[in-house]
Amino acid sequence: MSGALLEVAGLTKRFGGLVAVKNLGFSIARGEILGLIGPNGSGKSTAMKLIMGIERANAGSVRLAGREIVTWPTHRIARAGIGLVFQHSRPLHRQTVLENIKLALLPDSLFQLAAEHAVDAKARAIGERVGLGAVLDRRPTTLPFADLRRMELAKAIARDPDVVLVDEPFAGLTMAEVESFSALIRSFREEGKAVLLVDHNVKGVAALVDRVLAMYLGERIAEGKADAVMQDETVRRVYLGGTIETHARTIAAEKSGIPLLKIEGLSVFYGKAQALDRAALEVHEGEFVSVVGLNGAGKTTLFNAISGLIPYSGAISWQGTALAGKTPAAIARGGIVQCPETRELFGDMSVAENLDLGGQHQPAPERRTRLDWLYDLFPILKSRSKQLARTLSGGEQQMLAIARALMMNPRLLILDEPTLGLAPVILEQLSKALARLRETTPITVLLGEQNVTFALPHADRVYVLEHARIIWQGPPDRFAIEAGAGYL
Ligand SMILES: Nc1ncnc2c1ncn2[C@@H]1O[C@H](COP(=O)(O)OP(=O)(O)OP(=O)(O)O)[C@@H](O)[C@H]1O
Ligand SMILES: [Mg+2]
């Protein structure tokens, strides 16, 4: 035996004419962490699903401790000792956190009442271990984003697998949260587990892994120590891209007169919890305003209030007219278009159909031009135009959500965490596209981000939202000195 716990060889998966994974091979030893990086749609999640038996390979082999498992059903693979942490959280919403973990502990076919006490104790221990001790009796819908990710991790390690596959654990997490997740994953290594880690947070991956494998179009393009792989020329070109540049404004935004959007004394409650506390904010025509804030600070709540999706107190006005009482549809028709963090795509419709829906209020020629422009901006969407939205990779879905919002020809475009799940090279493209959009159209942008390397270079003005309150506002060049702690 080679000593490798997981050995993958010649792994291949086709979806119709698309080869999502092509002749992929690697091995992971006990106590080793292998990082898997690559652009959106390069086949990373598919590779994990093939190993877990969720998708069937067209060819190739997956060996666990020397045993061929590639044809096994998922539950048997899970029992044999592989756990997968999904890219997207999918909790059972009516069960508590503890019950969600318990379900992952149970045998697949049988609910064994006799073992209930032991199962309970074990589920609690796992919950504690991943840092959910204080929220075990809450329902997943009430949890902050990072805790949902912890729960997903807890479910995957519930049965103490020897191999853990982790798909984008860091997406949407703050730096401090990335650190604590990294510590957890490091503890898997100390226990002798083999770990396969996928994430677009390149620094986070490099700091954690023993080796990195880079994929492109389903194939391996580089493998080795993190430093060497990140220096690799192909990896730089197809994945890392360059740095995001500051886009100096040619025309300063017109700040006199009535602001396009004006918010005063905005408060929102979810039950007893206050999600926004007397927030005030202004966006002028042509401006690019970034709202920087960590998870749970209230960014999404702010945007949902503007879009008319939740009740609030205080005033929101659009071109001097109050928006209160207007339906979300009327607000959108007025030119405020939100690209939500949750994407809200129509999963059973194709990429082209989703985009068509976005452009339905526009004359056909304009729609065509816009579509061409968007396909130019996100070429992968063009090549996937007939594919169902729900089968797109995580990053492709994000691109589609942004593209659909742009199809609607917004006057005010609200982007809620658009960088989530996007490869570095795509961030660079998106950044350039936003700059170009502002040079060529009268668009106004309100951006919510915790990724300040993306949020600052474009912004005319920045607001910092912390614990439901706006605690700072100013120009981006003062941000680092006055408000940067915790973000930079
Ligand atoms: N069921 C399916 N039918 C058709 N195409 C699919 C299906 N599932 C995945 N694909 C395509 O296979 C390619 C690989 O997808 P995969 O989810 O593995 O990418 P990924 O590397 O994880 O990307 P990301 O970083 O964006 O998550 C994508 O282009 C995707 O659109
Ligand atoms: Mg993926």
mmCIF file of N, CA and C in Angstrom, residues 95-107 111 115-124 126 136-137 151 154-155 158-159:
data_model
loop_
_atom_site.group_PDB
_atom_site.id
_atom_site.type_symbol
_atom_site.label_atom_id
_atom_site.label_comp_id
_atom_site.label_asym_id
_atom_site.label_seq_id
_atom_site.Cartn_x
_atom_site.Cartn_y
_atom_site.Cartn_z
ATOM 1 N N GLN A 95 -36.291 21.733 12.418
ATOM 2 C CA GLN A 95 -35.598 21.064 13.507
ATOM 3 C C GLN A 95 -34.597 22.027 14.152
ATOM 4 N N THR A 96 -34.244 21.743 15.412
ATOM 5 C CA THR A 96 -33.223 22.571 16.052
ATOM 6 C C THR A 96 -31.844 22.168 15.526
ATOM 7 N N VAL A 97 -30.856 22.976 15.911
ATOM 8 C CA VAL A 97 -29.473 22.689 15.531
ATOM 9 C C VAL A 97 -29.088 21.290 16.024
ATOM 10 N N LEU A 98 -29.436 21.012 17.288
ATOM 11 C CA LEU A 98 -29.101 19.702 17.866
ATOM 12 C C LEU A 98 -29.747 18.570 17.066
ATOM 13 N N GLU A 99 -31.013 18.754 16.716
ATOM 14 C CA GLU A 99 -31.714 17.711 15.953
ATOM 15 C C GLU A 99 -31.100 17.525 14.561
ATOM 16 N N ASN A 100 -30.669 18.620 13.970
ATOM 17 C CA ASN A 100 -30.001 18.518 12.678
ATOM 18 C C ASN A 100 -28.732 17.671 12.793
ATOM 19 N N ILE A 101 -27.979 17.896 13.857
ATOM 20 C CA ILE A 101 -26.743 17.123 14.040
ATOM 21 C C ILE A 101 -27.078 15.662 14.331
ATOM 22 N N LYS A 102 -28.115 15.454 15.145
ATOM 23 C CA LYS A 102 -28.519 14.080 15.485
ATOM 24 C C LYS A 102 -28.883 13.278 14.244
ATOM 25 N N LEU A 103 -29.618 13.929 13.352
ATOM 26 C CA LEU A 103 -30.036 13.239 12.132
ATOM 27 C C LEU A 103 -28.835 12.743 11.340
ATOM 28 N N ALA A 104 -27.772 13.542 11.361
ATOM 29 C CA ALA A 104 -26.573 13.139 10.624
ATOM 30 C C ALA A 104 -25.895 11.946 11.292
ATOM 31 N N LEU A 105 -26.182 11.767 12.568
ATOM 32 C CA LEU A 105 -25.558 10.675 13.324
ATOM 33 C C LEU A 105 -26.265 9.338 13.128
ATOM 34 N N LEU A 106 -27.546 9.428 12.775
ATOM 35 C CA LEU A 106 -28.340 8.209 12.724
ATOM 36 C C LEU A 106 -27.968 7.327 11.550
ATOM 37 N N PRO A 107 -28.166 6.016 11.708
ATOM 38 C CA PRO A 107 -27.984 5.130 10.563
ATOM 39 C C PRO A 107 -28.976 5.523 9.470
ATOM 40 N N PHE A 111 -34.370 4.468 12.456
ATOM 41 C CA PHE A 111 -34.330 5.367 13.597
ATOM 42 C C PHE A 111 -34.319 4.502 14.849
ATOM 43 N N ALA A 115 -31.029 3.940 21.143
ATOM 44 C CA ALA A 115 -29.748 4.629 21.233
ATOM 45 C C ALA A 115 -29.900 6.133 21.454
ATOM 46 N N GLU A 116 -31.156 6.583 21.628
ATOM 47 C CA GLU A 116 -31.444 8.010 21.692
ATOM 48 C C GLU A 116 -30.531 8.774 22.659
ATOM 49 N N HIS A 117 -30.328 8.212 23.841
ATOM 50 C CA HIS A 117 -29.539 8.934 24.835
ATOM 51 C C HIS A 117 -28.093 9.129 24.377
ATOM 52 N N ALA A 118 -27.513 8.060 23.856
ATOM 53 C CA ALA A 118 -26.134 8.126 23.388
ATOM 54 C C ALA A 118 -26.007 9.095 22.214
ATOM 55 N N VAL A 119 -27.009 9.035 21.331
ATOM 56 C CA VAL A 119 -26.987 9.910 20.162
ATOM 57 C C VAL A 119 -27.029 11.372 20.608
ATOM 58 N N ASP A 120 -27.880 11.645 21.587
ATOM 59 C CA ASP A 120 -28.016 12.995 22.106
ATOM 60 C C ASP A 120 -26.681 13.511 22.665
ATOM 61 N N ALA A 121 -26.052 12.677 23.468
ATOM 62 C CA ALA A 121 -24.789 13.079 24.090
ATOM 63 C C ALA A 121 -23.720 13.333 23.023
ATOM 64 N N LYS A 122 -23.690 12.449 22.045
ATOM 65 C CA LYS A 122 -22.672 12.597 21.004
ATOM 66 C C LYS A 122 -22.923 13.859 20.173
ATOM 67 N N ALA A 123 -24.199 14.094 19.834
ATOM 68 C CA ALA A 123 -24.535 15.289 19.038
ATOM 69 C C ALA A 123 -24.150 16.561 19.788
ATOM 70 N N ARG A 124 -24.385 16.566 21.108
ATOM 71 C CA ARG A 124 -23.998 17.735 21.907
ATOM 72 C C ARG A 124 -22.495 17.956 21.872
ATOM 73 N N ILE A 126 -20.379 17.050 19.582
ATOM 74 C CA ILE A 126 -19.950 17.555 18.266
ATOM 75 C C ILE A 126 -20.303 19.033 18.119
ATOM 76 N N LEU A 136 -27.508 25.280 20.475
ATOM 77 C CA LEU A 136 -27.980 23.947 20.090
ATOM 78 C C LEU A 136 -29.503 23.829 20.022
ATOM 79 N N ASP A 137 -30.196 24.635 20.810
ATOM 80 C CA ASP A 137 -31.657 24.507 20.837
ATOM 81 C C ASP A 137 -32.369 25.503 19.931
ATOM 82 N N MET A 151 -22.672 24.342 11.499
ATOM 83 C CA MET A 151 -23.612 23.229 11.587
ATOM 84 C C MET A 151 -23.379 22.240 10.443
ATOM 85 N N ALA A 154 -20.463 20.285 11.391
ATOM 86 C CA ALA A 154 -20.815 19.321 12.438
ATOM 87 C C ALA A 154 -21.479 18.085 11.830
ATOM 88 N N LYS A 155 -22.392 18.304 10.866
ATOM 89 C CA LYS A 155 -23.081 17.178 10.235
ATOM 90 C C LYS A 155 -22.090 16.282 9.491
ATOM 91 N N ALA A 158 -20.014 14.233 11.934
ATOM 92 C CA ALA A 158 -20.793 13.550 12.970
ATOM 93 C C ALA A 158 -20.375 12.102 13.136
ATOM 94 N N ARG A 159 -20.160 11.426 12.028
ATOM 95 C CA ARG A 159 -19.834 10.013 12.143
ATOM 96 C C ARG A 159 -18.330 9.748 12.130
#
